Structures are given as structure tokens and as C-alpha cells.
PDB file of C-alpha atoms in Angstrom:
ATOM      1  CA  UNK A 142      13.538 -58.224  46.634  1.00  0.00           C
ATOM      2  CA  UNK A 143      10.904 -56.162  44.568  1.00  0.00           C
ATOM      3  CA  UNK A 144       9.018 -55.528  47.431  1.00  0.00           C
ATOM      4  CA  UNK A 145      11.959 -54.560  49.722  1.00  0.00           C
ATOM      5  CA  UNK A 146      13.196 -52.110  47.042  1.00  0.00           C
ATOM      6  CA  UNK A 147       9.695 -49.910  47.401  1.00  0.00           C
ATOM      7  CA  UNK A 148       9.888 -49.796  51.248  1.00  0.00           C
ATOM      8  CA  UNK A 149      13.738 -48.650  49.977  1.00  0.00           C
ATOM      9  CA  UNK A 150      11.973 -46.103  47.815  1.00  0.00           C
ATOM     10  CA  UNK A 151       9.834 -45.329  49.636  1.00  0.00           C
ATOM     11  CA  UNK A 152      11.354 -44.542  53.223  1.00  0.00           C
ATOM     12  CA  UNK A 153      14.092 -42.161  50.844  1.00  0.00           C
ATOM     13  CA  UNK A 154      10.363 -39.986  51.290  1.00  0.00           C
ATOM     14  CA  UNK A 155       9.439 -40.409  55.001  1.00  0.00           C
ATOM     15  CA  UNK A 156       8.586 -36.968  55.752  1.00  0.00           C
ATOM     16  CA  UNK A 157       6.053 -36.561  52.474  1.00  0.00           C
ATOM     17  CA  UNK A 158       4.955 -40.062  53.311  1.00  0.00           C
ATOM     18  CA  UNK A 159       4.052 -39.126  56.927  1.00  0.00           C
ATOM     19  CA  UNK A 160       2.464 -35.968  55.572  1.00  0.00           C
ATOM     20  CA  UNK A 161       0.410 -37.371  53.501  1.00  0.00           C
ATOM     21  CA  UNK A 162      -0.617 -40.868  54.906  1.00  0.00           C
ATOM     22  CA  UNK A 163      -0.317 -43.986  53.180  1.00  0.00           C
ATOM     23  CA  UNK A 164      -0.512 -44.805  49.673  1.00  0.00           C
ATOM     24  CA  UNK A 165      -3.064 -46.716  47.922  1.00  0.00           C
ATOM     25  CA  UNK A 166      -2.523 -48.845  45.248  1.00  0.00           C
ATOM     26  CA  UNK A 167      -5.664 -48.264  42.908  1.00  0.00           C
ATOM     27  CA  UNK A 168      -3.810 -46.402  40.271  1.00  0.00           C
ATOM     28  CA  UNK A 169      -0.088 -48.294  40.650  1.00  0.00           C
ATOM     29  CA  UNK A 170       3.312 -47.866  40.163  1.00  0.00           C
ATOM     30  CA  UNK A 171       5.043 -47.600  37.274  1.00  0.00           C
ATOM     31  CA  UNK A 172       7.993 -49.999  36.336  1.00  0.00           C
ATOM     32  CA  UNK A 173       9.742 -47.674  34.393  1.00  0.00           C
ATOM     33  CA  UNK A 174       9.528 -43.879  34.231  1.00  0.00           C
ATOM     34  CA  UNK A 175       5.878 -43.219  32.129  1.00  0.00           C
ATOM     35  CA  UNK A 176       7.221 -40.847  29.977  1.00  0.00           C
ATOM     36  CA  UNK A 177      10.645 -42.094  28.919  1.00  0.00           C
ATOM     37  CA  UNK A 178      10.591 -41.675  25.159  1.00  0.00           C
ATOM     38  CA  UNK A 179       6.986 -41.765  25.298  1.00  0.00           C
ATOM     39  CA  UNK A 180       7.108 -40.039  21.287  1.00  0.00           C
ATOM     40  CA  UNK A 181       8.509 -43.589  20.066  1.00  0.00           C
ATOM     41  CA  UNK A 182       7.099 -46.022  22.755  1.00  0.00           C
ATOM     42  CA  UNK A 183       3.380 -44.522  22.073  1.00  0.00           C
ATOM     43  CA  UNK A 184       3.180 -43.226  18.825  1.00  0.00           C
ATOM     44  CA  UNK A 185      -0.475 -42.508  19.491  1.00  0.00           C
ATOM     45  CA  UNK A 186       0.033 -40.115  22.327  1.00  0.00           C
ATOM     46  CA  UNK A 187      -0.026 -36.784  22.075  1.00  0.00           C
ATOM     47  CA  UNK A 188       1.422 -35.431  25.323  1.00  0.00           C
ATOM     48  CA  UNK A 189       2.747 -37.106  28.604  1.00  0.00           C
ATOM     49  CA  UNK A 190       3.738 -35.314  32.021  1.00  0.00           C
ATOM     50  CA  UNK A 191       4.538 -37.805  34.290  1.00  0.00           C
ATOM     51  CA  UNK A 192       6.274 -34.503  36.552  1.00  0.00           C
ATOM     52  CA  UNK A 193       9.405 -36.035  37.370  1.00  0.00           C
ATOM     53  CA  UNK A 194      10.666 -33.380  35.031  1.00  0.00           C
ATOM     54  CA  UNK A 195       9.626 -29.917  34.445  1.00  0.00           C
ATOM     55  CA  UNK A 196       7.775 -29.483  31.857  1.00  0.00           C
ATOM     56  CA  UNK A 197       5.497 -27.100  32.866  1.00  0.00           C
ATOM     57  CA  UNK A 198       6.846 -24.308  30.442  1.00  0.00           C
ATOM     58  CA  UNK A 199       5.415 -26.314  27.835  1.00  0.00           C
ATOM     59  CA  UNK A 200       0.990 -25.782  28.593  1.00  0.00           C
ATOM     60  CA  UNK A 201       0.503 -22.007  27.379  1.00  0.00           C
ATOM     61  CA  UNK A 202      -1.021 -21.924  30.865  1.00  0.00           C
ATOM     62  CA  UNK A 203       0.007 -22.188  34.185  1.00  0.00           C
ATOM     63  CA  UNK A 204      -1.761 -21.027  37.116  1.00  0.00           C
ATOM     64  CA  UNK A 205       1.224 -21.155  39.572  1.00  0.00           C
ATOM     65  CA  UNK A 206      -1.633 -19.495  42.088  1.00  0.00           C
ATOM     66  CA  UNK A 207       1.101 -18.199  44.919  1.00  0.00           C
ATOM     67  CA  UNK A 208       3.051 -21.240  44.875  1.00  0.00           C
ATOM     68  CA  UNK A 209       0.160 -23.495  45.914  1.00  0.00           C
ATOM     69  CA  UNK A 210       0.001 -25.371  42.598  1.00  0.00           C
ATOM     70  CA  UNK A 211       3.672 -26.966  41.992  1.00  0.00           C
ATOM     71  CA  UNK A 212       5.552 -29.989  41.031  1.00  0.00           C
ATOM     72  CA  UNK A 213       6.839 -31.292  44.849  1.00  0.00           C
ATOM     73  CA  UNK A 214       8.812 -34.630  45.366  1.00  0.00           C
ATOM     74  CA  UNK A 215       6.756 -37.056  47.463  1.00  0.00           C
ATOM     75  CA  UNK A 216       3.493 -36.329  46.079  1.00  0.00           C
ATOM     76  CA  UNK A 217       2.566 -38.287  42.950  1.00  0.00           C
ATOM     77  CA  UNK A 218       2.103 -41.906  43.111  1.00  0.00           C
ATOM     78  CA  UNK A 219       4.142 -44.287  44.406  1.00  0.00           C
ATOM     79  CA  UNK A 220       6.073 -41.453  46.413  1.00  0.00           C
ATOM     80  CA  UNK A 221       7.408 -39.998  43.184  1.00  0.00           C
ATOM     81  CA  UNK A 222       7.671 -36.284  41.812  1.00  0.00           C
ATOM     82  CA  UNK A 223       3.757 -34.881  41.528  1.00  0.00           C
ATOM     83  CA  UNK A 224       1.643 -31.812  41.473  1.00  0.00           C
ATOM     84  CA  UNK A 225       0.334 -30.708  45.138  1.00  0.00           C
ATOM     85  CA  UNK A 226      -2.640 -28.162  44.696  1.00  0.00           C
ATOM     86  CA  UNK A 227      -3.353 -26.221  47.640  1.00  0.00           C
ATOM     87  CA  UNK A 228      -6.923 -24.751  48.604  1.00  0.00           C
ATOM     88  CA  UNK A 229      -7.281 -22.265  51.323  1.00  0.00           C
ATOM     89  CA  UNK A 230     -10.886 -21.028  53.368  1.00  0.00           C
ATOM     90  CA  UNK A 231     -12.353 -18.624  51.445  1.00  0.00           C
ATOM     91  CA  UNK A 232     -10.363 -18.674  47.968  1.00  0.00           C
ATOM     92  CA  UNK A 233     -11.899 -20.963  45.006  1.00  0.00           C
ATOM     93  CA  UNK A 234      -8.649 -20.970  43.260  1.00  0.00           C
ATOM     94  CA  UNK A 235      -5.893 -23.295  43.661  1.00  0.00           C
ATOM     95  CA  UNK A 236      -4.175 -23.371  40.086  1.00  0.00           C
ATOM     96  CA  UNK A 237      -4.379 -25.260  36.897  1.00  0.00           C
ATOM     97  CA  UNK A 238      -2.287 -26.740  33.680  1.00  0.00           C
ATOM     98  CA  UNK A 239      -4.024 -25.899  30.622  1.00  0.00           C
ATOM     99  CA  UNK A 240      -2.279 -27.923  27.207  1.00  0.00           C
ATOM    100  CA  UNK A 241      -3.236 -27.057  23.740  1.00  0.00           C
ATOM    101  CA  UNK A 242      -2.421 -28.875  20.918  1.00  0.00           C
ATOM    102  CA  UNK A 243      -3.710 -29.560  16.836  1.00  0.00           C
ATOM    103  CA  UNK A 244      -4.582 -26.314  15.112  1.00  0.00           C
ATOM    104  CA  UNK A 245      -5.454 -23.167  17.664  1.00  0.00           C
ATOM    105  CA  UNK A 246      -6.727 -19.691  16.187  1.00  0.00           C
ATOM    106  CA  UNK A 247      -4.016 -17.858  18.134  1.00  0.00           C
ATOM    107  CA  UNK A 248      -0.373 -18.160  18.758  1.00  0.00           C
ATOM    108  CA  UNK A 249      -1.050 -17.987  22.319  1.00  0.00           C
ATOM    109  CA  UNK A 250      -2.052 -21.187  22.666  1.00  0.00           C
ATOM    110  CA  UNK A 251       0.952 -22.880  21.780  1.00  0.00           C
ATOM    111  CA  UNK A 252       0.121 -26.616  20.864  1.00  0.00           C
ATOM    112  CA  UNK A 253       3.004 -29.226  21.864  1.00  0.00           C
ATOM    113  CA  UNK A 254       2.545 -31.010  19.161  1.00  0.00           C
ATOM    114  CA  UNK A 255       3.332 -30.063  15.489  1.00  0.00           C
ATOM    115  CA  UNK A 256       0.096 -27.702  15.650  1.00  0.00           C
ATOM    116  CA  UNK A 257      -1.663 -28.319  12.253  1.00  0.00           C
ATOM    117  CA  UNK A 258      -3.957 -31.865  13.209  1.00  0.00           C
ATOM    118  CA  UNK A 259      -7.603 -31.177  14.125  1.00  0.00           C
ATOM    119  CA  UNK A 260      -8.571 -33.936  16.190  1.00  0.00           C
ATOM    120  CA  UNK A 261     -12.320 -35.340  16.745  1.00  0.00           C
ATOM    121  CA  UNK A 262     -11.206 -38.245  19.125  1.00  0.00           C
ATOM    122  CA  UNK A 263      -9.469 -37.530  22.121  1.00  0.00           C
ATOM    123  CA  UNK A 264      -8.714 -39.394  25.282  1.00  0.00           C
ATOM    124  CA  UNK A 265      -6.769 -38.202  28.489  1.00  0.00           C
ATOM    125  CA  UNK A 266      -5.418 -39.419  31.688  1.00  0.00           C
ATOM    126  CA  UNK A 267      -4.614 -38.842  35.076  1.00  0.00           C
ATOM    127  CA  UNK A 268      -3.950 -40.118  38.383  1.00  0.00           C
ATOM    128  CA  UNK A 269      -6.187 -37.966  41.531  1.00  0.00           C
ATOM    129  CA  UNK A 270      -5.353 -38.646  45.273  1.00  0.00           C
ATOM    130  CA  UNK A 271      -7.159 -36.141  48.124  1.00  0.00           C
ATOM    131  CA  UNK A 272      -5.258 -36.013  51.454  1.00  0.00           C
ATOM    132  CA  UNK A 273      -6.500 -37.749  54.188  1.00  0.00           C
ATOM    133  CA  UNK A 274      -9.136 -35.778  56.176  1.00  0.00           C
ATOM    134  CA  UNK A 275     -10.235 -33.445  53.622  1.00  0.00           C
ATOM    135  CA  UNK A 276     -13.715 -32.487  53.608  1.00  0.00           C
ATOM    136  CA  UNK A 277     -16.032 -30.648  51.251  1.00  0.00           C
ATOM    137  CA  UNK A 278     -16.843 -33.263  48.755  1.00  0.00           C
ATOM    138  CA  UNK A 279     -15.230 -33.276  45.151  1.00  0.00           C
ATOM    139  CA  UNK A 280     -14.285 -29.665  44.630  1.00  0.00           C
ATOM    140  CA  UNK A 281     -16.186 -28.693  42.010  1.00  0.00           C
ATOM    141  CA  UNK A 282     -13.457 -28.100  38.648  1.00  0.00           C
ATOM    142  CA  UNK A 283     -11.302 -30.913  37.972  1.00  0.00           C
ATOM    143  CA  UNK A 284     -10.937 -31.381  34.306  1.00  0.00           C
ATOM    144  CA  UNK A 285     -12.453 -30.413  30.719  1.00  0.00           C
ATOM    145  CA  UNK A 286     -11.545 -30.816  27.021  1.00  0.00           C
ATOM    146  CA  UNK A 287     -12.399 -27.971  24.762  1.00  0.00           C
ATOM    147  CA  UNK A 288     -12.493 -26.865  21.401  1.00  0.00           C
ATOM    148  CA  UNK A 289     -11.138 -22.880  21.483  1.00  0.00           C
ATOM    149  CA  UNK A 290     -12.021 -21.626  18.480  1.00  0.00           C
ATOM    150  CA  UNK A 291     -11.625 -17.961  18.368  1.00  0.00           C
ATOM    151  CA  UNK A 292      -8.607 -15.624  20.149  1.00  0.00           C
ATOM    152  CA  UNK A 293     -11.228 -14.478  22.887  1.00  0.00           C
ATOM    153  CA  UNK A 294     -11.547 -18.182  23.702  1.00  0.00           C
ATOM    154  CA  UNK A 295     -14.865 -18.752  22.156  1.00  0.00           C
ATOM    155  CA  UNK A 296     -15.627 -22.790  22.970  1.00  0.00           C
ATOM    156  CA  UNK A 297     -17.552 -25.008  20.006  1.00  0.00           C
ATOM    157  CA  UNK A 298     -17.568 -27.958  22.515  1.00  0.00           C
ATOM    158  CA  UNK A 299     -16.885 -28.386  25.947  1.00  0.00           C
ATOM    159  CA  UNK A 300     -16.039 -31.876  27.334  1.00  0.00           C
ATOM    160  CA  UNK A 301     -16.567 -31.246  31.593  1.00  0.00           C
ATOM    161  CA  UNK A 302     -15.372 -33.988  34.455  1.00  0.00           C
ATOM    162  CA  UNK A 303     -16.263 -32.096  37.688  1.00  0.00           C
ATOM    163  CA  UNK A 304     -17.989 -32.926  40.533  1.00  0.00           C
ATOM    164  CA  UNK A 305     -21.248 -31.070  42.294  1.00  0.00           C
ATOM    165  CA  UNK A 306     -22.146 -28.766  38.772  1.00  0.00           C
ATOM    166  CA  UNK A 307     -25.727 -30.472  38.048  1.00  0.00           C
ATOM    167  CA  UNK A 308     -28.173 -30.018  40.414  1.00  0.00           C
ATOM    168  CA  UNK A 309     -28.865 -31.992  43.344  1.00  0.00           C
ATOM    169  CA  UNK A 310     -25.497 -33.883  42.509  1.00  0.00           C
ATOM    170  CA  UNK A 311     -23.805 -35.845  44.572  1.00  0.00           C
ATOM    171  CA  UNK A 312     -20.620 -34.205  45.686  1.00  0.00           C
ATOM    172  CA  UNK A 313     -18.791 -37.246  46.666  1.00  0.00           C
ATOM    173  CA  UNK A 314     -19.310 -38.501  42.470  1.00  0.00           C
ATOM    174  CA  UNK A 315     -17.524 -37.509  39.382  1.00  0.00           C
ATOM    175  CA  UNK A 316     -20.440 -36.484  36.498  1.00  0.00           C
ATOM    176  CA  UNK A 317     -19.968 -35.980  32.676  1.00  0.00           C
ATOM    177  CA  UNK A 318     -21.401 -32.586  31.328  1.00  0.00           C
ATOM    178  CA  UNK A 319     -21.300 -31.959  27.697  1.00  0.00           C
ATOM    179  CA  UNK A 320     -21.745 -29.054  26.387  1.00  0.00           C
ATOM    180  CA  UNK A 321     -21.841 -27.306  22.766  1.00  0.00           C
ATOM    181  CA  UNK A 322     -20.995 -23.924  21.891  1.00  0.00           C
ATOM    182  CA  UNK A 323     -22.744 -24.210  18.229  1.00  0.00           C
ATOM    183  CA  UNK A 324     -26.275 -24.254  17.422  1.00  0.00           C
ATOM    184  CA  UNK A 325     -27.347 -27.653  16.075  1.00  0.00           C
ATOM    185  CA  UNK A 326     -26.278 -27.293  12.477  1.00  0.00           C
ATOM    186  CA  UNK A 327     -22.549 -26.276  13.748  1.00  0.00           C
ATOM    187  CA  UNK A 328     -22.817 -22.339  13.627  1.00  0.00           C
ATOM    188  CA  UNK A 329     -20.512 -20.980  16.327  1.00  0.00           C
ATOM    189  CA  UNK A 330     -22.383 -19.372  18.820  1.00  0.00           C
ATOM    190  CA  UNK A 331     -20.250 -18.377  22.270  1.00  0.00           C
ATOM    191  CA  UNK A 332     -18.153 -15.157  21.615  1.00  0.00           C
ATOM    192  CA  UNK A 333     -15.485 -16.151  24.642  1.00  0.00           C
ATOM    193  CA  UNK A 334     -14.920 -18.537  27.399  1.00  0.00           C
ATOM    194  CA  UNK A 335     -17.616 -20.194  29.491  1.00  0.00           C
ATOM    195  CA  UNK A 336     -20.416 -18.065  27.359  1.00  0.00           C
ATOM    196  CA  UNK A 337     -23.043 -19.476  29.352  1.00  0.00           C
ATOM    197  CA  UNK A 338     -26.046 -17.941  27.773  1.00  0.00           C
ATOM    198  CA  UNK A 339     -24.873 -19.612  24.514  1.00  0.00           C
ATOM    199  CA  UNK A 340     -24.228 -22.673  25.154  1.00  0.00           C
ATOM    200  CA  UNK A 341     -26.367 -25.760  24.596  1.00  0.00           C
ATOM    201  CA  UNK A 342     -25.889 -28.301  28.101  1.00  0.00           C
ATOM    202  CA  UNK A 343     -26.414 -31.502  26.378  1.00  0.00           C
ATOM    203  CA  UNK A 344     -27.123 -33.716  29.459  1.00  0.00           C
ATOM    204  CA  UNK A 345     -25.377 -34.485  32.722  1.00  0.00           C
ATOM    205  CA  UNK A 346     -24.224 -38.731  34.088  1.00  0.00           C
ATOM    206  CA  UNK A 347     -23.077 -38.715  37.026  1.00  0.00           C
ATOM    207  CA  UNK A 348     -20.144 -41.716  37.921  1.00  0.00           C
ATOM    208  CA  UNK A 349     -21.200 -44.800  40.154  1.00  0.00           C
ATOM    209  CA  UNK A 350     -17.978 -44.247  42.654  1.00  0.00           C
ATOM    210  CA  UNK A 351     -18.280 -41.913  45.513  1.00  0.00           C
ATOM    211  CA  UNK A 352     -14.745 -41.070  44.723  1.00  0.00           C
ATOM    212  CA  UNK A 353     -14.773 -38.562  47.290  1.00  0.00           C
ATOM    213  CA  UNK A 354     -16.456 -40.558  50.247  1.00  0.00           C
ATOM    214  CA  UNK A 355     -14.107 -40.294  53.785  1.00  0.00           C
ATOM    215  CA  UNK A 356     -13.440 -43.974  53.005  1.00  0.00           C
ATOM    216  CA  UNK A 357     -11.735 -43.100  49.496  1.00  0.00           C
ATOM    217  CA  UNK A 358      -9.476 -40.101  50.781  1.00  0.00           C
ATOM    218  CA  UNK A 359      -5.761 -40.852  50.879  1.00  0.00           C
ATOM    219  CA  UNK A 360      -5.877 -43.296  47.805  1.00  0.00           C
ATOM    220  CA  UNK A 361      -4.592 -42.989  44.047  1.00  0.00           C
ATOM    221  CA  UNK A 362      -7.233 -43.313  41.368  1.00  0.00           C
ATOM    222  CA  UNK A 363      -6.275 -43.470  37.803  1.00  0.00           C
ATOM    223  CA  UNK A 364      -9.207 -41.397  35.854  1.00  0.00           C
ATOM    224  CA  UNK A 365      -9.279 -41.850  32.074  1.00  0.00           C
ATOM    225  CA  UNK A 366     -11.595 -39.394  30.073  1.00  0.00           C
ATOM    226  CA  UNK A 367     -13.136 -39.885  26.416  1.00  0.00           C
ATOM    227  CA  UNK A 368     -14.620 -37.392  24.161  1.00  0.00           C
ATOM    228  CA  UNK A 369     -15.643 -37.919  20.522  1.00  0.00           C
ATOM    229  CA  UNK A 370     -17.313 -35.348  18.166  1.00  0.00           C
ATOM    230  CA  UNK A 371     -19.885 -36.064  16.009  1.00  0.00           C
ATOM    231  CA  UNK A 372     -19.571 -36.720  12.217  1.00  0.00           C
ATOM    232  CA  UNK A 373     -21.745 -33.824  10.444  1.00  0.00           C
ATOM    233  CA  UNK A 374     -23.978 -36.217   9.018  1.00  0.00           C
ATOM    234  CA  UNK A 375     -24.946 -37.940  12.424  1.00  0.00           C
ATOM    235  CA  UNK A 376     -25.491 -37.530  16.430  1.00  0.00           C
ATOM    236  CA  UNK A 377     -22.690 -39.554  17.382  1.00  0.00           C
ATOM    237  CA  UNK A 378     -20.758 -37.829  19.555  1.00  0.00           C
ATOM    238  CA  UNK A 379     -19.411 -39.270  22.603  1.00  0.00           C
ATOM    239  CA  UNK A 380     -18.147 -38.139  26.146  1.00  0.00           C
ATOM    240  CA  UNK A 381     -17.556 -41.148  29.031  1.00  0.00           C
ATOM    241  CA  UNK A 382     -14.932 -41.835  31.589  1.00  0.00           C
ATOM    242  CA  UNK A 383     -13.203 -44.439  33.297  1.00  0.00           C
ATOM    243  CA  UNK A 384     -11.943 -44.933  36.680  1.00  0.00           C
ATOM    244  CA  UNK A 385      -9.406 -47.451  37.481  1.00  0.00           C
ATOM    245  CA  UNK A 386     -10.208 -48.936  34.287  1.00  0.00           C
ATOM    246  CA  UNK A 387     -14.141 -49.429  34.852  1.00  0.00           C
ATOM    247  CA  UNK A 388     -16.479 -47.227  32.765  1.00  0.00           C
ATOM    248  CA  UNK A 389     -18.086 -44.834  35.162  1.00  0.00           C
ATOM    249  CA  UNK A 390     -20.827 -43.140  32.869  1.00  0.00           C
ATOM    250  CA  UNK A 391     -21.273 -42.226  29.643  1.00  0.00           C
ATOM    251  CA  UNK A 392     -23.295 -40.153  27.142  1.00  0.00           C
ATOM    252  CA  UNK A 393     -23.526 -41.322  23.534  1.00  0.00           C
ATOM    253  CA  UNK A 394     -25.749 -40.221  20.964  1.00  0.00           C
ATOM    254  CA  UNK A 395     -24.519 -35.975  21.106  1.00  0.00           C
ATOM    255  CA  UNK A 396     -25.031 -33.632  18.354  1.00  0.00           C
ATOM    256  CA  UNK A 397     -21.560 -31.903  19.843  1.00  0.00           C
ATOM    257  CA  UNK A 398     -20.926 -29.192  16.773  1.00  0.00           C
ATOM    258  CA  UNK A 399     -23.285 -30.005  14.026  1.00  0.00           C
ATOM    259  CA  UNK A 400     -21.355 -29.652  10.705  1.00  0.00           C
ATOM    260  CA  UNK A 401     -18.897 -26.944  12.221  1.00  0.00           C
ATOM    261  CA  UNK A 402     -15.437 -28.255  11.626  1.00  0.00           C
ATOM    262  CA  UNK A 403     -13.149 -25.093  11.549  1.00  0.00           C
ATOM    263  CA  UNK A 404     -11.191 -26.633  14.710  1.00  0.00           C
ATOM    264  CA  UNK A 405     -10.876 -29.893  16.279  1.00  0.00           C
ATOM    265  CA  UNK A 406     -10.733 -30.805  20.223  1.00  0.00           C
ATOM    266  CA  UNK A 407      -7.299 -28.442  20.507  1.00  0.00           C
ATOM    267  CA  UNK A 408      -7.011 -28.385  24.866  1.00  0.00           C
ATOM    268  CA  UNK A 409      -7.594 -30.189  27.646  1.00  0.00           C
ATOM    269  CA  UNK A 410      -7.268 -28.529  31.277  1.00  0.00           C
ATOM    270  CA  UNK A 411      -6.568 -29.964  34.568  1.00  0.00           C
ATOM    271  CA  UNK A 412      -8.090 -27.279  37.092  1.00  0.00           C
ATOM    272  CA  UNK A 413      -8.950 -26.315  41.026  1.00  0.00           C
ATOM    273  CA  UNK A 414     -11.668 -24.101  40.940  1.00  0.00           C
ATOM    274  CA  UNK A 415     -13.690 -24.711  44.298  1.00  0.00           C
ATOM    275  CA  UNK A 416     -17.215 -22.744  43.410  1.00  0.00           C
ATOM    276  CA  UNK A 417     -18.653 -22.968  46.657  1.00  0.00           C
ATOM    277  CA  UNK A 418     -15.449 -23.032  49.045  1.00  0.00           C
ATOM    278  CA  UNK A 419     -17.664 -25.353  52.261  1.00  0.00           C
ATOM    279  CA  UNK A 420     -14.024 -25.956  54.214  1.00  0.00           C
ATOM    280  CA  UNK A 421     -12.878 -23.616  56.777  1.00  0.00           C
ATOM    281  CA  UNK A 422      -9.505 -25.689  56.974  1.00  0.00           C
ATOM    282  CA  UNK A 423      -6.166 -25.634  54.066  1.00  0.00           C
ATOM    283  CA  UNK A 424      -6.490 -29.096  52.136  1.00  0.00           C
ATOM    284  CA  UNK A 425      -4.738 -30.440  49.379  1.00  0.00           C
ATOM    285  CA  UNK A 426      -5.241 -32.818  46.307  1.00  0.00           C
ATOM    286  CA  UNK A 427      -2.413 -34.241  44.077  1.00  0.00           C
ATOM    287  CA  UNK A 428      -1.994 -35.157  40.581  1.00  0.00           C
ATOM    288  CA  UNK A 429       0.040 -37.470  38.628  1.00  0.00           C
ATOM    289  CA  UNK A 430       0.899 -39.085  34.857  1.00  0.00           C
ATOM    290  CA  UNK A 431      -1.109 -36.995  32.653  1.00  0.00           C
ATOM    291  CA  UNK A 432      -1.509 -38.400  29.238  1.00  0.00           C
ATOM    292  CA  UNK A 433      -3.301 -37.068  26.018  1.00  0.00           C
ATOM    293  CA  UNK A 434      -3.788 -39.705  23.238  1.00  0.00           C
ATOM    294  CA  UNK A 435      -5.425 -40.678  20.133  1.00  0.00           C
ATOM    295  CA  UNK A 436      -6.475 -44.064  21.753  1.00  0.00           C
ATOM    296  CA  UNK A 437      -7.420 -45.676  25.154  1.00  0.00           C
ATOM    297  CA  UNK A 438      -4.443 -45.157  27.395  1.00  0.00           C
ATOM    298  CA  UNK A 439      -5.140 -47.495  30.520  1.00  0.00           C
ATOM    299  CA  UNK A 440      -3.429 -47.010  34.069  1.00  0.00           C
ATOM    300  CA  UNK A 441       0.208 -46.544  34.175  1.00  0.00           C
ATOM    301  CA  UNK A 442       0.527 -49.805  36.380  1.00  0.00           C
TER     302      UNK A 442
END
């Protein structure tokens, strides 16, 4: 009977199903709705956006980018209510969430939580499907954690999951790229966003799945980040990532702010910025069940 109630479900969303080819099952489907009174169920979570309500007026930003970045019935997992992002020829940008939470230095960054935690031990979650045929590789931005620490967006840390940055990486892989926007005792050094001539890159792993291979393209995968500051007394920072529960890569060891410790790890994006633009065709890619905890989260199977 379960398995006759999906097709059920699932034929209710024939016309999204036959535009966007069949399901896989890597990241699951939820048996009840993942964030149902998520506050008391998982105490240790900070946010959850499983889409099938709006929410979106809750991140203090959201790239809408022309309508091609929106919740749509029939694209998250399981057939149920995701976010399509749509990238056209010649145009890197095709929208982005971006959540704050803990203590910000500006009111424009409104956290969704109660705003005064600085946190040094985040992990977050999310479920990434490409349509079938796409082409092009992993397109570039995907996802970052971040320490803002100044109303012009100055960045002591930067916790990067994105695809093709490092060179000579492969585009079909996920890789890890730290960086720190301190010197090594913790002084803030970046004066706004992506200050590239002050940051220090603390060393690129790239994931073992070639997530973006032809062979992987139509199929959920659940993608779980983690990113861990250093104490001030130690390099012990950590940044690593999961994919459907198997650790990917990993770099342990980082001297992520020295002893700065003015703000904690305060937003995490989820972002389509496509550097290079190598399509000459409109593609999409669709997320699901974002989570933002205090502790491993898992796949909402």
C-alpha cells in the first residue's frame, strides 16, 4: 500500500515529473513533513526550510533573479514543493537564499534565531538534483558559511562548497576551500565581501564523487556541510562535507581566525553564480530541505 500511495503522489505531479525525468532515491523521502515543529522535535537546529511553505521572507536575502529562482511544486524531492534555479547562456546569475543568524554587526542581517549566540560549530544541509541533460560541469557557487563581521560585509572566515574554483579542478567534483579573513593571530583583515587580496586560502580537497558526471544528472543527493573554528589557543579548525551520508573530504588542522572572536559563524548561503557560463542552452538545478544545526543532521530519509 506504501508503495502504491507514492505512484498516488506522485502521478498528482505528472507534468513536473515528465519535465524533469525521474527521481532518484539517493537523498529520500520524508515520512512526515521535515520541518513540522522542527523548534521542539530538534532542539539543536537552528533553521529548517523544507519549502513546502514560504518562508523565504525570513533570509535577509533573496535573489529572486527575474523569477528564475522560486519555490515551484514538483521540484524538490520526492515530487514535493522545492526551489527551481534557472541559468540562462550568457548570465552567471541564477539567484540565491542567504540566512543569518547568532549575533550580526548590522540590523540588516536579520538572524532567525534569537540573534545574540555566536556560534563556532556549525553544520548545514541540503538536498541538490541537476536536470537531466545539463551540461557544463558543477556550476561553480553552490554554498558557503561565513562569518560577516562588519556592515560592509567584511568576512573573518569563509567556509566554500563549490565546484571548479581551485585550479585544474575537476568540474564534475564538489571541493572544500577554506578561507580566513584574519591574519594568523585573529586581526580582521578584509574591509568587505570577497576581499580577495586579504584573505588567507587555507587549502583546497576536492570530494571523491563526480557528482556532476552525465551518469549522476537527474538524481537527489543529500549534501551535509561542517565547519568548526579554531579555539585561540590551537589550529583546530575544521571544514568537511558529506554526501549521502559518506564523508567526501575534509580539512582539519586550520588556524580559521586566530584569537579573533568578536563574531561567530552568523550565515550560511545557498547560491548560483556560474563564473564561467560554458552552456549555450537554459538548464536548471533544484534544491530541497535546508537545515542549519548545532550537530550532525543526516538525510531527511
Amino acid at each position: 500500500m506504501a508503495m502504491w500511495s507514492r505512484w498516488r503522489h506522485a502521478a498528482a505531479f505528472c507534468v513536473a515529473a515528465c519535465l524533469l525525468g525521474p527521481i532518484g532515491s539517493h537523498a529520500g523521502e520524508p515520512h512526515q513533513a521535515l520541518c513540522a515543529n522542527w523548534q521542539s522535535r530538534h532542539p539543536e537546529w537552528i533553521w529548517c526550510d523544507d519549502f513546502e511553505i514560504d518562508r523565504l521572507n525570513q533570509y535577509f536575502e533573496y535573489d529572486i533573479r527575474h523569477g528564475r529562482f522560486v519555490r515551484e511544486a514538483g521540484t524538490g524531492v520526492g515530487a514535493s514543493t522545492g526551489m527551481r534555479a534557472e541559468f540562462l547562456p550568457g548570465d552567471p546569475h541564477a539567484g540565491s537564499l542567504h540566512l543569518a543568524f547568532g549575533k550580526t554587526p548590522s540590523e540588516y542581517m536579520r538572524p532567525v534565531d534569537a540573534g545574540t549566540a555566536t556560534y563556532r560549530d556549525i553544520y548545514w544541509r541540503f538536498d541538490l538534483r541537476l536536470q537531466p541533460g545539463w551540461t557544463g560541469g558543477g556550476a561553480d557557487k553552490l554554498t558557503r558559511a561565513t562569518i560577516l563581521s562588519s556592515d560592509r560585509f567584511a568576512q573573518a572566515a569563509i567556509g566554500h562548497l563549490w565546484s571548479g574554483a581551485p585550479p585544474g579542478s575537476d568540474p564534475d567534483r564538489l571541493y572544500l576551500d577554506p578561507a580566513s579573513g584574519t591574519d594568523e593571530s585573529g586581526t580582521l583583515r578584509t574591509t568587505t565581501y570577497n576581499d580577495f587580496p586579504r584573505l588567507r586560502w587555507l587549502g583546497a580537497a576536492g570530494g571523491q564523487t563526480a557528482l556532476f558526471n552525465p551518469a549522476n544528472l537527474g538524481t537527489w543527493f543529500c549534501v551535509e556541510v561542517h565547519m568548526k573554528l579554531n579555539r585561540s589557543d590551537a589550529e583546530d579548525g575544521v571544514l568537511e562535507y558529506w554526501i549521502d551520508g559518506q564523508l567526501e573530504a575534509q580539512r582539519t588542522n586550520l588556524n580559521w581566525i586566530g584569537r579573533y572572536n568578536e563574531y561567530g559563524i552568523n550565515a550560511v548561503y545557498l547560491e548560483q553564480y556560474w563564473t564561467s557560463v560554458p552552456f549555450s542552452k537554459v538548464q536548471q538545478r533544484y534544491l530541497d530541505n535546508f537545515v542549519v544545526s548545532t550537530a550532525r543532521i543526516g538525510c531527511a530519509r
